[in-house]
């Protein structure tokens, strides 16, 4: 697969996943009414998918490292589209929830591969541009999703939002599976016990945060401790020490969790601010938040320039500061400049962080661990929003200001994490020798 097709495939996969979440939210009220479902059952159409995808992302990334990123991407796209078609034909809510689990499994296969394919196709010093294009496309999908979903549900019904995915997943899935893919030079053994422990940890964490169940949170802590112990002892850990052992990668993952928690928690509170405090209808609310999508696209496109001039550390620190200021501005929504400015700063900060922090995570990995790096990045972007919405929901009873202040602190905490990120001198053009070292096999043990 050439670089242009690789980039197009990566963007298509990211957009399909981004659209899926936004259009489903719009379709849920109609789905509930037509299928005679309870509110809890409708919520599980989102929760079941989230648990499935979050628990499997890292292991799916390792499968891509072992069997080929393009192959996992193709299987993921075809399975995701087939599950979406099944949901569009589902006779009842039970079928919808079950097929959302299946869709989450295939979503876990394709998401790390969208980043893994870029890492294997582009040298480390040229990753910022493709990552910027991918992030900008996600921003456009976030803006277009509610409008597209609303139009489809109004004109064709809720089932149409799932059939939306069928054609692009089929086209890009078939393209990915045709042709020859370079076989990975080293087939790292699969750490199945580690994968199971990590899946239980993440599934318990997500379930506990979404449902507020202490038992599953406790189970997640126990499984997480067992996972850490196992990884330290096994000869072929699920998380390569060359990736997760790097301070810059750990910092970048923490920043992605903090940034996504702040953004999505704020958007959750923002619905109440716009529709209850200001009395706006859903369409008017969407218009008020439009600066977020516009600035997210623009900041992602401009981030490669900032990375060359300032380096990841200063770029990310500035972006997290903008994100925190954006959250704080929304504590005064009655002032139009504060409202529009708040959403604009949220978009500018998050779009920049997405490119800068993702580049650090993916670039650190050699091509043989690109899938795991992509899985870690996607896991951070699944856990962060879940955490942010859980915190915002728990504090919302006291009004909208308190949860926004806590979410602003989350973004400010991300500023404190930037120190291990590379500085300007660390992102100079990579020499051939450096590239060759970057492709060398990782040690087997920690």
Short mmCIF file of C-alpha atoms in Angstrom, two decimals:
data_model
loop_
_atom_site.label_atom_id
_atom_site.label_comp_id
_atom_site.label_asym_id
_atom_site.label_seq_id
_atom_site.Cartn_x
_atom_site.Cartn_y
_atom_site.Cartn_z
CA UNK A 1 0.00 0.00 0.00
CA UNK A 2 1.53 3.34 -1.03
CA UNK A 3 1.73 6.28 1.33
CA UNK A 4 -1.20 8.20 -0.13
CA UNK A 5 -3.52 5.21 0.13
CA UNK A 6 -2.19 4.46 3.61
CA UNK A 7 -2.98 8.02 4.73
CA UNK A 8 -6.42 7.91 3.09
CA UNK A 9 -7.16 4.59 4.80
CA UNK A 10 -6.00 5.88 8.19
CA UNK A 11 -8.17 8.98 7.84
CA UNK A 12 -11.17 6.91 6.68
CA UNK A 13 -10.89 4.55 9.64
CA UNK A 14 -10.60 7.41 12.13
CA UNK A 15 -13.56 9.25 10.58
CA UNK A 16 -15.81 6.17 10.56
CA UNK A 17 -15.20 5.64 14.28
CA UNK A 18 -15.66 9.35 15.09
CA UNK A 19 -18.91 9.55 13.12
CA UNK A 20 -20.24 6.40 14.74
CA UNK A 21 -20.28 7.94 18.20
CA UNK A 22 -21.77 11.30 17.20
CA UNK A 23 -24.53 10.05 14.91
CA UNK A 24 -25.57 7.36 17.42
CA UNK A 25 -26.13 10.01 20.08
CA UNK A 26 -28.52 11.82 17.75
CA UNK A 27 -30.35 8.61 16.82
CA UNK A 28 -30.81 7.22 20.36
CA UNK A 29 -34.12 8.97 21.24
CA UNK A 30 -35.79 7.73 18.04
CA UNK A 31 -34.27 4.27 18.47
CA UNK A 32 -35.67 4.09 22.01
CA UNK A 33 -39.15 5.06 20.89
CA UNK A 34 -39.38 2.73 17.88
CA UNK A 35 -37.93 -0.32 19.65
CA UNK A 36 -39.82 0.27 22.89
CA UNK A 37 -36.57 0.25 24.88
CA UNK A 38 -35.90 1.64 28.34
CA UNK A 39 -33.49 4.49 28.91
CA UNK A 40 -30.98 2.10 30.54
CA UNK A 41 -31.11 -0.22 27.52
CA UNK A 42 -30.45 2.66 25.15
CA UNK A 43 -27.49 3.76 27.27
CA UNK A 44 -26.06 0.26 26.91
CA UNK A 45 -25.89 0.70 23.14
CA UNK A 46 -23.03 3.10 23.88
CA UNK A 47 -21.64 1.46 27.02
CA UNK A 48 -21.40 -2.05 25.51
CA UNK A 49 -19.40 -0.73 22.57
CA UNK A 50 -17.12 1.33 24.79
CA UNK A 51 -16.30 -1.56 27.11
CA UNK A 52 -15.55 -3.91 24.21
CA UNK A 53 -13.32 -1.51 22.32
CA UNK A 54 -11.42 -0.12 25.33
CA UNK A 55 -10.58 -3.56 26.73
CA UNK A 56 -9.12 -4.90 23.48
CA UNK A 57 -7.24 -1.97 21.90
CA UNK A 58 -3.73 -2.82 23.10
CA UNK A 59 -3.99 -6.54 22.31
CA UNK A 60 -5.44 -5.69 18.90
CA UNK A 61 -2.45 -3.43 18.33
CA UNK A 62 -0.13 -6.32 19.15
CA UNK A 63 -2.00 -8.52 16.67
CA UNK A 64 -1.28 -5.87 14.04
CA UNK A 65 2.42 -5.91 14.95
CA UNK A 66 2.49 -9.69 14.56
CA UNK A 67 0.26 -10.28 11.53
CA UNK A 68 0.38 -6.93 9.72
CA UNK A 69 -1.28 -3.56 10.36
CA UNK A 70 -3.03 -3.47 7.00
CA UNK A 71 -4.52 -6.91 7.52
CA UNK A 72 -5.95 -5.98 10.93
CA UNK A 73 -7.24 -2.70 9.52
CA UNK A 74 -9.00 -4.47 6.65
CA UNK A 75 -10.60 -7.08 8.91
CA UNK A 76 -11.59 -4.39 11.37
CA UNK A 77 -13.22 -2.21 8.71
CA UNK A 78 -15.16 -5.08 7.12
CA UNK A 79 -16.33 -6.40 10.48
CA UNK A 80 -17.25 -2.92 11.72
CA UNK A 81 -19.34 -2.29 8.60
CA UNK A 82 -21.00 -5.72 8.72
CA UNK A 83 -21.96 -5.21 12.38
CA UNK A 84 -23.32 -1.76 11.52
CA UNK A 85 -25.48 -3.28 8.76
CA UNK A 86 -26.72 -5.89 11.23
CA UNK A 87 -27.71 -3.16 13.69
CA UNK A 88 -29.59 -1.38 10.92
CA UNK A 89 -31.64 -4.57 10.43
CA UNK A 90 -31.97 -5.48 14.12
CA UNK A 91 -35.51 -6.43 15.25
CA UNK A 92 -35.06 -5.47 18.90
CA UNK A 93 -32.89 -3.63 21.41
CA UNK A 94 -31.20 -6.84 22.57
CA UNK A 95 -29.86 -7.40 19.07
CA UNK A 96 -28.65 -3.80 18.92
CA UNK A 97 -26.70 -4.13 22.17
CA UNK A 98 -25.20 -7.50 21.19
CA UNK A 99 -24.12 -6.25 17.78
CA UNK A 100 -22.63 -3.12 19.36
CA UNK A 101 -20.34 -5.46 21.33
CA UNK A 102 -19.34 -7.14 18.05
CA UNK A 103 -18.80 -3.73 16.49
CA UNK A 104 -16.58 -2.78 19.43
CA UNK A 105 -14.40 -5.85 18.88
CA UNK A 106 -13.83 -4.93 15.23
CA UNK A 107 -13.42 -1.27 16.16
CA UNK A 108 -10.59 -2.35 18.45
CA UNK A 109 -8.92 -4.11 15.51
CA UNK A 110 -9.04 -1.12 13.17
CA UNK A 111 -8.26 1.79 15.50
CA UNK A 112 -4.65 0.97 16.49
CA UNK A 113 -3.95 0.00 12.87
CA UNK A 114 -4.89 3.50 11.67
CA UNK A 115 -1.82 4.74 13.57
CA UNK A 116 0.31 1.62 13.09
CA UNK A 117 0.02 1.88 9.30
CA UNK A 118 1.24 5.49 9.41
CA UNK A 119 4.24 4.56 11.58
CA UNK A 120 5.30 1.81 9.18
CA UNK A 121 4.73 3.97 6.08
CA UNK A 122 6.41 7.22 7.19
CA UNK A 123 9.81 7.88 8.78
CA UNK A 124 9.65 9.28 12.33
CA UNK A 125 10.56 12.84 11.30
CA UNK A 126 7.66 12.99 8.80
CA UNK A 127 4.85 11.70 11.02
CA UNK A 128 3.52 15.09 12.15
CA UNK A 129 1.92 15.92 8.78
CA UNK A 130 -0.08 12.67 8.42
CA UNK A 131 -1.12 12.83 12.07
CA UNK A 132 -2.29 16.42 11.55
CA UNK A 133 -4.39 15.37 8.54
CA UNK A 134 -5.91 12.53 10.57
CA UNK A 135 -6.74 14.80 13.51
CA UNK A 136 -8.21 17.49 11.26
CA UNK A 137 -10.47 14.87 9.66
CA UNK A 138 -11.65 13.77 13.12
CA UNK A 139 -12.49 17.40 13.88
CA UNK A 140 -14.53 17.68 10.70
CA UNK A 141 -16.33 14.44 11.53
CA UNK A 142 -17.14 15.75 15.01
CA UNK A 143 -18.67 18.86 13.46
CA UNK A 144 -20.53 17.03 10.69
CA UNK A 145 -21.73 14.11 12.82
CA UNK A 146 -24.67 15.76 14.61
CA UNK A 147 -25.85 17.47 11.41
CA UNK A 148 -25.51 14.29 9.34
CA UNK A 149 -27.16 12.17 12.00
CA UNK A 150 -30.00 14.62 12.43
CA UNK A 151 -30.68 14.76 8.70
CA UNK A 152 -30.62 10.96 8.34
CA UNK A 153 -32.83 10.30 11.35
CA UNK A 154 -35.33 12.97 10.28
CA UNK A 155 -35.50 11.85 6.66
CA UNK A 156 -34.88 8.09 6.76
CA UNK A 157 -35.08 6.94 10.38
CA UNK A 158 -32.54 5.81 12.98
CA UNK A 159 -31.45 2.73 11.03
CA UNK A 160 -29.96 4.92 8.30
CA UNK A 161 -27.18 6.16 10.58
CA UNK A 162 -25.76 2.62 10.76
CA UNK A 163 -26.03 1.96 7.03
CA UNK A 164 -23.93 5.14 6.62
CA UNK A 165 -20.83 3.11 7.55
CA UNK A 166 -21.34 0.19 5.17
CA UNK A 167 -19.94 1.60 1.91
CA UNK A 168 -16.71 3.25 3.21
CA UNK A 169 -15.83 0.29 5.43
CA UNK A 170 -16.37 -2.13 2.54
CA UNK A 171 -14.28 -0.09 0.09
CA UNK A 172 -11.31 0.57 2.37
CA UNK A 173 -11.52 -2.90 3.95
CA UNK A 174 -11.24 -4.62 0.57
CA UNK A 175 -8.44 -2.28 -0.55
CA UNK A 176 -6.49 -3.08 2.60
CA UNK A 177 -6.83 -6.84 2.19
CA UNK A 178 -5.89 -6.91 -1.50
CA UNK A 179 -2.29 -6.80 -2.57
CA UNK A 180 0.82 -7.88 -0.77
CA UNK A 181 1.79 -6.73 2.71
CA UNK A 182 5.31 -6.89 4.02
CA UNK A 183 5.50 -9.60 6.68
CA UNK A 184 6.85 -8.32 10.01
CA UNK A 185 10.53 -9.23 10.37
CA UNK A 186 10.10 -10.43 13.96
CA UNK A 187 6.91 -12.14 15.12
CA UNK A 188 6.78 -11.33 18.82
CA UNK A 189 5.01 -14.03 20.86
CA UNK A 190 1.50 -13.07 21.95
CA UNK A 191 1.17 -12.45 25.68
CA UNK A 192 -2.32 -13.91 26.07
CA UNK A 193 -2.39 -13.92 29.91
CA UNK A 194 -1.27 -10.29 29.90
CA UNK A 195 -3.92 -9.44 27.31
CA UNK A 196 -6.65 -11.05 29.44
CA UNK A 197 -5.54 -9.23 32.60
CA UNK A 198 -5.36 -5.89 30.79
CA UNK A 199 -8.77 -6.46 29.20
CA UNK A 200 -10.33 -7.19 32.60
CA UNK A 201 -8.61 -4.10 34.05
CA UNK A 202 -9.85 -1.74 31.34
CA UNK A 203 -13.31 -3.29 31.06
CA UNK A 204 -13.76 -3.02 34.83
CA UNK A 205 -12.48 0.55 34.85
CA UNK A 206 -14.77 1.70 32.03
CA UNK A 207 -17.80 -0.17 33.39
CA UNK A 208 -17.20 1.18 36.88
CA UNK A 209 -16.84 4.77 35.69
CA UNK A 210 -19.88 4.62 33.39
CA UNK A 211 -22.22 2.85 35.81
CA UNK A 212 -20.71 4.02 39.11
CA UNK A 213 -20.28 0.43 40.34
CA UNK A 214 -17.61 0.15 43.09
CA UNK A 215 -17.28 -3.64 42.70
CA UNK A 216 -16.08 -3.43 39.09
CA UNK A 217 -13.71 -0.60 39.98
CA UNK A 218 -12.24 -2.77 42.73
CA UNK A 219 -11.93 -5.69 40.30
CA UNK A 220 -10.13 -3.38 37.88
CA UNK A 221 -7.61 -2.43 40.57
CA UNK A 222 -6.91 -6.07 41.45
CA UNK A 223 -6.58 -7.09 37.79
CA UNK A 224 -4.35 -4.09 37.13
CA UNK A 225 -1.99 -5.05 39.95
CA UNK A 226 -1.86 -8.62 38.63
CA UNK A 227 -1.17 -7.29 35.13
CA UNK A 228 1.78 -5.18 36.30
CA UNK A 229 3.22 -8.14 38.21
CA UNK A 230 2.81 -10.41 35.19
CA UNK A 231 4.41 -7.93 32.79
CA UNK A 232 7.48 -7.61 34.97
CA UNK A 233 8.04 -11.36 34.96
CA UNK A 234 7.13 -12.52 31.47
CA UNK A 235 9.73 -12.92 28.73
CA UNK A 236 7.51 -11.33 26.04
CA UNK A 237 5.40 -8.61 27.67
CA UNK A 238 2.30 -7.24 25.98
CA UNK A 239 3.63 -3.71 26.49
CA UNK A 240 7.16 -3.49 25.02
CA UNK A 241 9.62 -1.88 27.45
CA UNK A 242 10.98 0.25 24.62
CA UNK A 243 7.58 1.94 24.36
CA UNK A 244 5.93 2.01 27.77
CA UNK A 245 9.30 2.31 29.53
CA UNK A 246 10.06 5.65 27.89
CA UNK A 247 9.24 8.61 30.21
CA UNK A 248 8.14 10.69 27.21
CA UNK A 249 5.56 8.07 26.18
CA UNK A 250 4.16 7.76 29.69
CA UNK A 251 3.90 11.54 29.92
CA UNK A 252 2.23 11.82 26.51
CA UNK A 253 -0.33 9.15 27.43
CA UNK A 254 -1.10 10.93 30.70
CA UNK A 255 -1.53 14.19 28.80
CA UNK A 256 -3.94 12.57 26.34
CA UNK A 257 -6.01 11.22 29.24
CA UNK A 258 -6.04 14.64 30.97
CA UNK A 259 -6.86 16.53 27.77
CA UNK A 260 -9.65 14.20 26.63
CA UNK A 261 -11.13 14.09 30.15
CA UNK A 262 -11.19 17.89 30.25
CA UNK A 263 -12.68 18.24 26.76
CA UNK A 264 -15.40 15.60 26.88
CA UNK A 265 -16.32 16.33 30.47
CA UNK A 266 -16.71 19.98 29.49
CA UNK A 267 -18.84 19.08 26.47
CA UNK A 268 -21.06 16.99 28.75
CA UNK A 269 -21.53 19.95 31.09
CA UNK A 270 -21.85 22.26 28.08
CA UNK A 271 -25.11 20.60 27.05
CA UNK A 272 -26.66 21.67 30.35
CA UNK A 273 -25.11 25.14 30.12
CA UNK A 274 -26.45 25.77 26.62
CA UNK A 275 -29.85 24.12 26.87
CA UNK A 276 -30.80 24.67 30.51
CA UNK A 277 -28.92 27.75 31.63
CA UNK A 278 -29.25 29.65 28.34
CA UNK A 279 -32.46 27.96 27.17
CA UNK A 280 -31.21 27.12 23.65
CA UNK A 281 -32.60 24.33 21.48
CA UNK A 282 -30.24 21.54 20.27
CA UNK A 283 -29.61 23.14 16.87
CA UNK A 284 -28.81 26.55 18.35
CA UNK A 285 -26.55 24.82 20.88
CA UNK A 286 -24.65 23.11 18.06
CA UNK A 287 -24.11 26.47 16.35
CA UNK A 288 -22.68 28.00 19.54
CA UNK A 289 -20.15 25.17 19.83
CA UNK A 290 -19.12 25.29 16.15
CA UNK A 291 -15.88 27.26 16.91
CA UNK A 292 -14.60 24.12 18.67
CA UNK A 293 -14.62 22.05 15.47
CA UNK A 294 -13.27 24.89 13.32
CA UNK A 295 -10.34 25.60 15.63
CA UNK A 296 -9.63 21.91 16.13
CA UNK A 297 -9.18 21.48 12.39
CA UNK A 298 -7.10 24.65 12.06
CA UNK A 299 -4.86 23.88 15.05
CA UNK A 300 -4.22 20.32 13.88
CA UNK A 301 -3.16 21.63 10.48
CA UNK A 302 -0.80 24.17 12.05
CA UNK A 303 0.66 21.90 14.72
CA UNK A 304 3.50 20.45 12.56
CA UNK A 305 4.90 23.98 12.19
CA UNK A 306 4.77 24.52 15.95
CA UNK A 307 6.46 21.19 16.56
CA UNK A 308 9.35 22.13 14.26
CA UNK A 309 9.80 25.55 15.85
CA UNK A 310 8.99 24.92 19.51
CA UNK A 311 9.24 21.16 20.02
CA UNK A 312 6.63 18.87 21.60
CA UNK A 313 7.25 20.07 25.16
CA UNK A 314 6.49 23.76 24.68
CA UNK A 315 3.80 23.13 22.07
CA UNK A 316 1.92 20.74 24.36
CA UNK A 317 2.30 22.99 27.41
CA UNK A 318 0.83 25.94 25.50
CA UNK A 319 -2.00 23.80 24.12
CA UNK A 320 -2.98 22.41 27.53
CA UNK A 321 -2.97 25.97 28.90
CA UNK A 322 -5.37 27.03 26.14
CA UNK A 323 -7.57 24.05 26.94
CA UNK A 324 -7.71 24.99 30.64
CA UNK A 325 -8.53 28.62 29.80
CA UNK A 326 -11.28 27.48 27.44
CA UNK A 327 -12.91 25.46 30.22
CA UNK A 328 -12.69 28.41 32.60
CA UNK A 329 -14.30 30.79 30.11
CA UNK A 330 -17.35 28.53 29.91
CA UNK A 331 -18.03 29.18 33.60
CA UNK A 332 -19.37 32.57 32.40
CA UNK A 333 -21.58 31.49 29.48
CA UNK A 334 -23.93 34.48 29.59
CA UNK A 335 -21.23 36.65 27.99
CA UNK A 336 -21.13 35.85 24.25
CA UNK A 337 -17.35 36.47 23.89
CA UNK A 338 -16.68 34.07 26.76
CA UNK A 339 -18.97 31.43 25.25
CA UNK A 340 -17.57 31.52 21.74
CA UNK A 341 -14.02 32.09 22.98
CA UNK A 342 -14.28 29.16 25.37
CA UNK A 343 -15.29 26.72 22.63
CA UNK A 344 -12.62 28.14 20.30
CA UNK A 345 -9.88 27.64 22.91
CA UNK A 346 -11.11 24.10 23.59
CA UNK A 347 -10.76 23.25 19.91
CA UNK A 348 -7.37 24.95 19.49
CA UNK A 349 -5.93 23.31 22.58
CA UNK A 350 -7.24 19.81 21.97
CA UNK A 351 -6.41 19.72 18.25
CA UNK A 352 -2.81 20.69 19.01
CA UNK A 353 -2.45 18.22 21.87
CA UNK A 354 -3.83 15.39 19.76
CA UNK A 355 -1.15 15.83 17.11
CA UNK A 356 1.76 16.65 19.43
CA UNK A 357 1.19 13.95 22.07
CA UNK A 358 0.23 11.29 19.52
CA UNK A 359 3.42 11.97 17.57
CA UNK A 360 5.48 11.39 20.72
CA UNK A 361 3.75 8.05 21.42
CA UNK A 362 3.85 6.69 17.86
CA UNK A 363 7.29 8.02 16.96
CA UNK A 364 8.87 6.40 20.03
CA UNK A 365 7.84 2.95 18.83
CA UNK A 366 9.83 1.04 16.25
CA UNK A 367 7.68 -0.33 13.37
CA UNK A 368 7.48 -3.71 15.10
CA UNK A 369 5.63 -2.13 18.05
CA UNK A 370 3.63 0.48 16.14
CA UNK A 371 0.34 -1.33 16.75
CA UNK A 372 0.84 -1.43 20.52
CA UNK A 373 1.72 2.27 20.48
CA UNK A 374 -1.45 2.98 18.54
CA UNK A 375 -3.45 0.83 20.96
CA UNK A 376 -2.06 2.74 23.94
CA UNK A 377 -2.94 6.08 22.33
CA UNK A 378 -6.47 4.93 21.54
CA UNK A 379 -6.88 3.50 25.05
CA UNK A 380 -5.94 6.87 26.55
CA UNK A 381 -8.53 8.54 24.31
CA UNK A 382 -11.21 6.08 25.48
CA UNK A 383 -10.44 6.17 29.19
CA UNK A 384 -10.02 9.97 29.34
CA UNK A 385 -13.53 10.89 28.11
CA UNK A 386 -15.09 8.20 30.30
CA UNK A 387 -13.30 9.62 33.34
CA UNK A 388 -14.17 13.21 32.44
CA UNK A 389 -17.87 12.51 31.94
CA UNK A 390 -18.02 10.43 35.14
CA UNK A 391 -16.48 13.25 37.18
CA UNK A 392 -18.67 15.89 35.55
CA UNK A 393 -21.80 13.82 36.10
CA UNK A 394 -20.98 13.26 39.77
CA UNK A 395 -20.50 17.01 40.39
CA UNK A 396 -23.28 18.35 38.19
CA UNK A 397 -25.81 18.30 41.04
CA UNK A 398 -24.03 21.28 42.59
CA UNK A 399 -24.36 23.34 39.40
CA UNK A 400 -22.21 23.74 36.30
CA UNK A 401 -19.40 25.88 37.71
CA UNK A 402 -17.88 23.32 40.10
CA UNK A 403 -17.45 20.52 37.54
CA UNK A 404 -15.96 22.98 35.05
CA UNK A 405 -13.41 24.14 37.63
CA UNK A 406 -12.41 20.51 38.30
CA UNK A 407 -12.10 19.85 34.56
CA UNK A 408 -9.99 22.99 34.13
CA UNK A 409 -7.70 21.59 36.84
CA UNK A 410 -7.46 18.35 34.81
CA UNK A 411 -6.18 20.33 31.83
CA UNK A 412 -3.80 22.33 34.03
CA UNK A 413 -2.48 19.06 35.48
CA UNK A 414 -1.57 18.08 31.92
CA UNK A 415 0.75 21.11 31.79
CA UNK A 416 2.66 19.69 34.74
CA UNK A 417 3.23 16.44 32.82
CA UNK A 418 5.07 17.93 29.83
CA UNK A 419 8.58 17.98 31.27
CA UNK A 420 9.66 14.52 29.92
CA UNK A 421 8.51 15.40 26.39
CA UNK A 422 11.23 16.14 23.82
CA UNK A 423 12.44 19.71 23.39
CA UNK A 424 13.19 21.52 20.15
CA UNK A 425 16.60 19.93 19.64
CA UNK A 426 15.09 16.45 19.96
CA UNK A 427 12.96 16.73 16.84
CA UNK A 428 15.63 17.68 14.37
CA UNK A 429 15.77 15.64 11.19
CA UNK A 430 16.56 12.03 11.94
CA UNK A 431 19.72 10.74 10.37
CA UNK A 432 19.77 7.42 8.51
CA UNK A 433 21.64 5.86 11.41
CA UNK A 434 19.00 7.08 13.85
CA UNK A 435 16.23 5.68 11.71
CA UNK A 436 18.02 2.36 11.55
CA UNK A 437 18.42 2.32 15.33
CA UNK A 438 14.73 3.15 15.65
CA UNK A 439 13.90 0.01 13.65
CA UNK A 440 16.07 -2.29 15.74
CA UNK A 441 14.38 -5.09 17.69
CA UNK A 442 13.38 -4.41 21.28
CA UNK A 443 14.83 -6.36 24.17
CA UNK A 444 12.77 -9.34 25.27
CA UNK A 445 12.67 -8.49 28.97
CA UNK A 446 12.18 -5.40 31.08
#
